[in-house]
Amino acid sequence: MGIVAGLDSSSESTRIVVCDADTGAVIRQGYAPHPAEKGHEIDPQAWLMSLGEAAGNGLLEGVQAIGVSAQQQGMLPLDADGALVRPALVGNDKRAQSAAADLIDALGGRAAWTQAVGAVPHAAQPLTKLRWLARNEPANAVRVAEVLQPHDWLVWQLLGRPARRTTDRGGASGTGYWSAATGAYRPDLVELALGHQVRLPEVLGPSGTAGFTPEGLLISAGTGETMAAAFGLGVGAGDAVVSLGASGSVFGIHHEALADSNGTITSFADATGMHLPVVHTSNAVRVLRGTAEMLGTDLTGLSELALKSTPGSYGLVLLPYLEGERTPHLPHTAGSLHGLRRESMKPEHLARAAFEGMLCGLADALDVLRGRGVEVRRVFLLGAAAELGAVQAAAPGLFGAQVVVPQPADYAGLGAARQAAWALGAAHGTLAPHEPPRWPAAASQVFEPGEDLPVGQAVRQQYIAVREESYAGAFLSSQ
């Protein structure tokens, strides 16, 4: 069918992958860092400069369609002429935490927000940034006539800044003023935050076309990085993705949006027409790094130590709540180590307890999704820590599922390219609007629970018993 490109503009760089539209084979790639800027306020022209550099040397020659993935939950306020009112607000800008609390109270609490849009306001959302702007920069707030997110703005720029502005379901579901359940904006929530109505971009379907560049290239709807990465990985119903950063996130693919009165589940839309319920944990790899520092080693050394121990860590159980915890909702607690006996007081057992505690905390998040009917047959593990031997040895038994560790690749860029191929095929009538191109699954290592499943589940029950003894009912209140 042709050649397509996926453009991923992350918080630090632009990556471009050029692929065969039929097979998904990567033909060439480009990369450029963003000009260095500190803080949470960015001139988005820096993204265009990086894009131009990444696309140099004829990288896009022969390309017929481009998909755009970008960092999520940034907020670009535009005036009535389409000019930026102020620099873009991006990242988890903690200045907006009090604004989030204000908004929660203004609508009547967490349950009211999850019913309205499937998410409780938090500092990163565009909605909360609008509230912060109204409180702290009222002169700028009054000038705001339109709000875009980073991928919306980049698509608009590629198209030559047309009158039509667009977004997609995935990006819209992270704003705080669009509901994945109803597929509609809540303009009243924008007014609640900012004090007046604004223009919001048209929400395109998964195979939709945003428009054509002056050179005739088709530009697809685009989406947020999480949704693009899921599409690039090829995950579907029955799959969950566990992302191992300093903190953790767990999401599944589901046929409907999940309303959750506690706000433990954030109900996003994905890039295919399905739904993407997400549960966050405050602690993941920071648990491993902290333990490694305590034992005078690094993550690789910690993994090697842990593999010298045995499942259950000689009775040691680490509750990994080093930064408080979101799942279960224990924001003011601390981590704790249980089961110390003379025979368990060895570095290898503490190392093993750190891995088991981190993974059991993520298994708690998986159980929140399972408890709401999300099927989990296999779990994709993302992040550098997924390569550690101790993670790969323990995760299948603790998660009770096949574990897949994809080889490192730019999955957000691949997802954006796959979306471009879908939009191109739908426009030419070679693909159905509801049927994405069938690209091969990501190359991966696969780990089965096998005969170790009963042992892993016994370790998990040991962890649950300690958690319930320490924080009775906390996990149940998060479901």
C-alpha positions in Angstrom: 0.0 0.0 0.0 2.9 2.4 0.6 5.2 3.9 3.2 4.0 5.6 6.4 5.8 7.3 9.3 5.2 7.5 13.0 6.4 10.6 14.9 6.8 10.4 18.6 7.4 13.7 20.4 8.2 12.7 24.0 9.1 15.0 26.8 12.8 14.8 25.8 13.1 14.0 22.1 11.5 13.3 18.7 11.8 9.9 17.3 10.5 9.0 13.8 10.0 5.5 12.4 9.3 5.0 8.7 7.5 1.7 8.0 6.0 -0.4 5.2 2.3 0.2 5.5 1.4 -3.4 4.8 3.9 -5.3 6.9 5.0 -2.8 9.6 8.7 -3.5 8.7 10.9 -0.5 9.8 12.6 1.0 6.8 14.5 3.8 8.5 14.5 5.9 11.7 15.3 9.4 12.8 16.0 10.9 16.2 16.7 14.4 17.6 16.7 15.7 21.2 14.5 18.6 22.1 16.4 21.8 22.8 17.2 21.8 26.5 14.5 23.6 28.6 14.0 23.2 32.3 10.8 23.2 34.3 7.2 22.6 33.3 6.8 25.5 30.9 7.9 24.9 27.3 7.9 26.9 24.0 6.4 24.3 21.7 8.5 25.7 18.8 11.2 23.5 20.4 9.2 20.5 19.4 9.1 21.7 15.8 12.8 22.3 15.7 13.4 18.8 17.0 11.0 17.3 14.5 12.7 19.1 11.6 16.1 17.8 12.7 14.8 14.2 13.2 13.3 14.3 9.7 16.4 15.5 8.0 18.4 13.8 5.2 15.3 12.8 3.3 13.9 10.6 6.1 10.3 11.2 4.9 11.0 10.7 1.2 8.2 8.5 -0.3 6.1 8.7 2.9 2.3 8.9 2.1 0.9 9.3 5.7 2.1 10.4 9.1 0.8 9.6 12.6 1.7 11.7 15.6 2.2 10.5 19.2 3.2 13.0 21.8 3.6 13.4 25.6 0.3 13.4 27.3 -1.6 15.9 29.4 0.3 19.0 28.3 -1.9 22.1 27.9 -1.4 24.7 25.1 -3.7 27.7 25.6 -4.5 29.7 22.4 -6.1 33.0 21.9 -8.9 33.7 19.4 -6.3 34.1 16.6 -4.6 30.7 17.4 -1.5 32.2 19.0 -0.2 30.9 22.2 -1.3 32.9 25.2 1.7 31.7 27.2 4.2 28.8 27.1 2.8 25.3 27.1 2.3 23.7 30.6 3.5 20.1 30.5 4.5 17.3 32.9 3.3 16.7 36.4 3.3 20.3 37.4 2.9 20.1 41.2 1.9 23.7 41.3 -1.5 22.5 40.3 -2.1 20.1 43.2 -4.2 22.6 45.2 -6.1 23.4 42.0 -7.0 19.7 41.7 -8.2 19.6 45.3 -10.4 22.7 44.5 -11.9 21.0 41.5 -12.7 17.8 43.4 -14.6 19.8 46.0 -16.3 22.0 43.5 -18.1 19.1 41.7 -18.9 17.3 44.9 -16.1 14.8 45.5 -14.2 12.0 43.8 -17.2 9.9 43.0 -18.8 12.8 41.1 -15.8 13.2 38.9 -15.4 9.5 38.1 -19.1 9.4 37.2 -18.6 12.5 35.0 -15.4 11.8 33.1 -14.0 8.5 34.5 -11.1 10.3 36.3 -10.5 12.3 39.5 -8.6 15.6 38.9 -4.9 15.6 39.5 -2.1 18.0 38.9 -1.1 16.8 35.4 -4.4 17.2 33.7 -5.1 20.0 31.2 -8.3 20.7 33.2 -6.4 21.3 36.4 -3.8 23.4 34.6 -6.7 25.6 33.4 -7.8 26.0 37.0 -4.3 26.9 38.0 -4.1 29.5 35.2 -7.4 31.1 36.3 -6.1 31.4 39.8 -2.6 32.5 39.2 -2.6 34.3 35.8 -6.1 35.7 35.4 -5.1 38.1 32.6 -3.8 35.2 30.6 -6.8 33.1 31.5 -9.3 35.6 30.1 -7.5 35.5 26.7 -7.8 31.7 26.4 -10.2 30.9 23.5 -9.0 27.4 22.7 -7.1 24.5 24.3 -5.0 21.9 22.6 -2.7 19.1 23.8 0.8 18.5 22.4 -0.2 15.9 19.8 -3.2 18.1 18.7 -0.9 21.1 18.3 1.7 19.2 16.3 -0.9 17.8 13.9 -2.3 21.3 13.4 1.2 22.6 12.6 1.9 19.8 10.1 -1.3 20.6 8.4 -0.4 24.3 8.0 -2.6 25.5 10.9 -6.0 25.0 9.2 -9.3 26.2 10.6 -10.2 22.7 11.7 -8.6 21.4 14.9 -8.7 17.8 15.8 -7.7 15.2 18.5 -8.5 11.6 19.1 -10.3 9.6 21.8 -7.1 8.6 23.6 -5.8 12.1 23.9 -9.3 13.5 24.8 -9.7 11.0 27.6 -6.8 12.4 29.5 -8.0 16.0 29.5 -10.4 15.8 32.5 -13.2 17.3 30.4 -14.1 14.4 28.0 -15.8 11.2 29.0 -14.6 7.9 27.6 -18.0 6.4 28.6 -20.2 8.9 26.7 -17.7 9.9 24.0 -18.5 13.6 24.7 -16.9 16.7 26.0 -18.1 18.3 29.3 -17.8 22.0 28.5 -19.3 22.8 31.8 -16.2 21.4 33.5 -14.0 23.6 31.4 -16.1 26.6 32.6 -15.8 25.3 36.2 -12.1 25.4 35.9 -11.4 28.4 33.7 -14.4 30.6 34.3 -15.6 30.6 30.6 -16.1 28.3 27.6 -13.4 27.6 25.1 -13.1 26.0 21.7 -12.2 22.3 21.9 -10.8 20.1 19.1 -13.0 17.7 17.1 -12.6 14.1 18.4 -11.7 11.8 15.5 -12.3 8.1 15.3 -9.4 5.6 15.4 -9.0 5.4 11.6 -9.9 9.1 11.0 -7.9 11.6 8.9 -7.1 14.9 10.4 -6.2 16.3 7.0 -3.5 16.6 4.3 -0.4 18.7 4.4 0.3 21.2 1.6 2.5 18.6 0.0 -0.4 16.0 0.0 0.6 13.8 3.0 -2.2 12.3 4.9 -2.1 13.0 8.7 -4.0 10.6 10.9 -5.8 11.5 14.1 -2.7 11.1 16.3 -2.9 10.0 20.0 -1.1 10.1 23.4 2.1 8.2 24.0 0.5 5.5 26.2 -2.2 4.7 23.7 0.3 4.8 20.8 2.7 2.4 22.7 -0.2 0.0 23.3 -1.1 0.0 19.7 2.5 -0.4 18.6 2.9 -3.4 21.0 -0.2 -5.0 19.5 -2.0 -5.5 22.8 -5.6 -6.4 22.9 -8.4 -7.9 25.0 -6.9 -10.3 27.5 -3.6 -8.3 27.7 -2.4 -6.1 30.5 0.7 -3.8 30.5 2.8 -3.2 33.6 5.1 -0.3 33.2 8.1 -0.3 35.6 9.2 3.2 36.2 10.1 4.8 39.6 6.4 4.5 40.1 4.2 1.9 38.4 1.2 1.8 36.1 -1.0 -1.1 35.1 -3.5 -1.0 32.3 -5.7 -3.4 30.4 -7.8 -3.4 27.3 -11.6 -3.5 27.9 -14.8 -3.3 26.0 -16.3 -0.5 28.1 -15.3 2.4 30.3 -15.1 1.6 34.0 -16.6 4.0 36.5 -14.9 3.8 39.8 -16.2 5.8 42.8 -12.8 5.9 44.5 -10.9 7.1 41.5 -8.5 4.1 41.8 -9.1 3.3 38.1 -8.7 6.0 35.6 -10.8 5.3 32.5 -9.0 6.2 29.3 -9.9 5.4 25.8 -7.4 3.6 23.6 -6.4 4.2 20.0 -8.5 1.4 18.5 -12.1 2.1 19.7 -11.7 0.1 22.9 -11.1 1.3 26.5 -7.9 1.5 28.5 -8.5 1.4 32.3 -5.4 2.4 34.2 -4.3 1.8 37.9 -1.3 3.6 39.3 1.1 2.6 42.1 3.4 5.1 43.7 6.2 2.6 44.1 7.9 0.4 41.6 11.6 0.6 40.7 12.3 3.1 43.4 11.9 0.2 45.8 14.6 -1.7 44.0 16.9 1.3 43.8 16.5 2.1 47.5 17.3 -1.5 48.5 20.3 -1.7 46.1 21.7 1.5 47.8 21.1 0.0 51.2 23.0 -3.1 50.2 25.8 -1.2 48.4 25.1 -2.5 44.9 23.2 -1.6 41.7 20.1 -3.1 40.1 22.0 -5.9 38.4 23.8 -6.8 41.6 20.5 -6.7 43.5 18.9 -9.1 41.0 21.9 -11.5 41.3 21.6 -11.4 45.1 17.8 -12.0 45.0 18.3 -15.1 42.8 20.5 -16.6 45.5 17.5 -16.6 47.8 14.3 -18.6 47.4 10.6 -17.7 46.8 9.2 -16.2 49.9 12.5 -14.7 50.9 12.8 -16.9 54.0 9.7 -15.3 55.4 10.6 -11.6 54.8 7.8 -9.5 53.4 8.4 -5.9 52.3 5.4 -3.7 52.0 6.8 -1.3 49.4 5.0 1.9 50.3 8.1 4.1 50.4 6.4 7.2 49.0 3.0 6.4 50.5 0.7 4.5 48.1 -2.1 5.1 45.6 -3.2 1.5 45.3 -4.3 0.8 48.0 -5.0 4.4 49.0 -2.5 4.9 51.7 -1.0 8.4 50.9 0.7 9.0 54.3 2.1 5.6 55.1 5.7 4.3 54.8 7.3 1.1 53.7 7.8 -1.7 56.2 9.7 -5.0 56.5 8.1 -7.9 58.2 9.1 -11.4 59.3 12.6 -10.8 60.4 14.3 -13.8 62.0 17.9 -14.6 62.5 18.1 -16.9 59.5 16.4 -14.4 57.2 18.8 -11.5 58.0 20.9 -11.9 55.0 21.4 -9.6 52.0 20.0 -12.1 49.4 16.8 -12.4 51.4 16.3 -8.7 51.6 17.0 -8.4 47.9 14.4 -11.1 47.1 11.9 -9.4 49.4 12.3 -6.1 47.5 11.5 -7.8 44.2 8.6 -9.7 45.6 7.2 -6.7 47.4 7.4 -4.5 44.3 5.8 -7.1 42.1 3.1 -7.9 44.7 2.2 -4.2 44.9 1.7 -4.3 41.1 -0.2 -7.5 41.4 -2.6 -5.6 43.7 -3.1 -3.1 40.9 -3.8 -6.0 38.5 -6.4 -7.4 40.9 -8.2 -4.1 40.9 -8.7 -4.5 37.1 -9.6 -8.2 37.4 -12.1 -7.4 40.1 -13.9 -5.2 37.6 -14.1 -7.8 34.9 -11.0 -7.0 32.9 -9.5 -10.2 31.5 -5.8 -10.7 32.1 -4.3 -13.7 30.3 -0.9 -12.3 29.7 1.1 -9.4 31.1 3.5 -7.2 29.1 6.3 -5.9 31.2 7.9 -2.6 30.1 10.9 -0.6 31.4 14.5 -1.4 31.9 13.9 -3.3 35.1 11.9 -5.9 33.1 15.2 -7.2 31.8 16.4 -8.2 35.3 16.5 -11.9 36.0 14.9 -11.6 39.4 11.9 -9.8 37.8 11.5 -12.4 35.1 11.8 -15.3 37.5 9.2 -14.0 40.0 6.7 -12.1 37.9 4.8 -15.0 36.2 4.0 -16.8 39.5 3.1 -13.6 41.4 0.9 -12.2 38.5 -0.6 -15.6 37.8 -0.2 -15.1 34.1 2.1 -15.4 31.1 4.7 -12.6 31.2 5.9 -11.0 28.0 9.0 -8.8 27.9 9.2 -7.0 24.5 12.6 -6.2 23.1 13.4 -2.5 23.4 11.8 -0.4 20.5 10.0 2.8 19.9 6.6 1.4 20.4 4.9 4.8 20.6 6.4 5.7 17.2 5.4 2.3 15.8 1.9 2.8 17.1 1.7 6.2 15.4 2.9 4.7 12.2 0.4 1.9 12.4 -2.4 4.4 12.9 -1.2 6.3 9.8 -1.3 3.1 7.8 -4.9 2.5 9.1 -6.0 6.0 8.1 -4.4 5.6 4.7 -6.0 2.3 4.1 -9.4 3.5 5.2 -9.1 6.6 3.0 -8.2 4.3 0.0 -10.8 1.7 0.8 -8.3 -1.1 1.3 -8.9 -1.3 5.1 -12.1 -1.2 7.0 -12.5 1.7 9.4 -12.9 -0.8 12.3 -10.1 -3.1 11.3 -6.5 -1.9 11.8 -3.6 -3.3 9.7 -2.3 -6.6 10.9 1.3 -5.9 11.8 3.4 -8.7 13.4 3.6 -8.8 17.2 6.6 -7.3 18.9 9.6 -9.5 19.2 9.6 -10.6 22.9 10.7 -13.0 25.5 7.9 -15.1 27.0 7.9 -16.4 30.6 5.2 -18.9 31.7 4.2 -19.5 35.4 4.3 -23.3 34.7 4.8 -25.5 37.7 6.1 -22.5 39.7 2.5 -21.1 39.8 1.5 -22.6 43.2 4.7 -21.4 44.8 4.2 -17.9 43.4 0.7 -17.8 44.5 1.7 -18.9 48.0 4.2 -16.0 48.1 1.4 -13.7 47.0 -0.9 -14.9 49.8 1.9 -14.4 52.3 2.2 -10.8 51.1 -1.6 -10.3 51.3 -1.8 -11.6 54.8 0.9 -9.1 56.0 -0.8 -6.3 54.1 -4.1 -7.0 55.6 -2.7 -7.4 59.1 -1.0 -4.0 58.7 -3.7 -2.1 56.8 -6.9 -4.1 57.2 -9.5 -3.4 54.5 -7.3 -0.8 52.7 -7.1 -2.8 49.5 -10.8 -3.6 49.5 -11.6 0.1 49.7 -9.6 0.6 46.5 -11.7 -1.8 44.4 
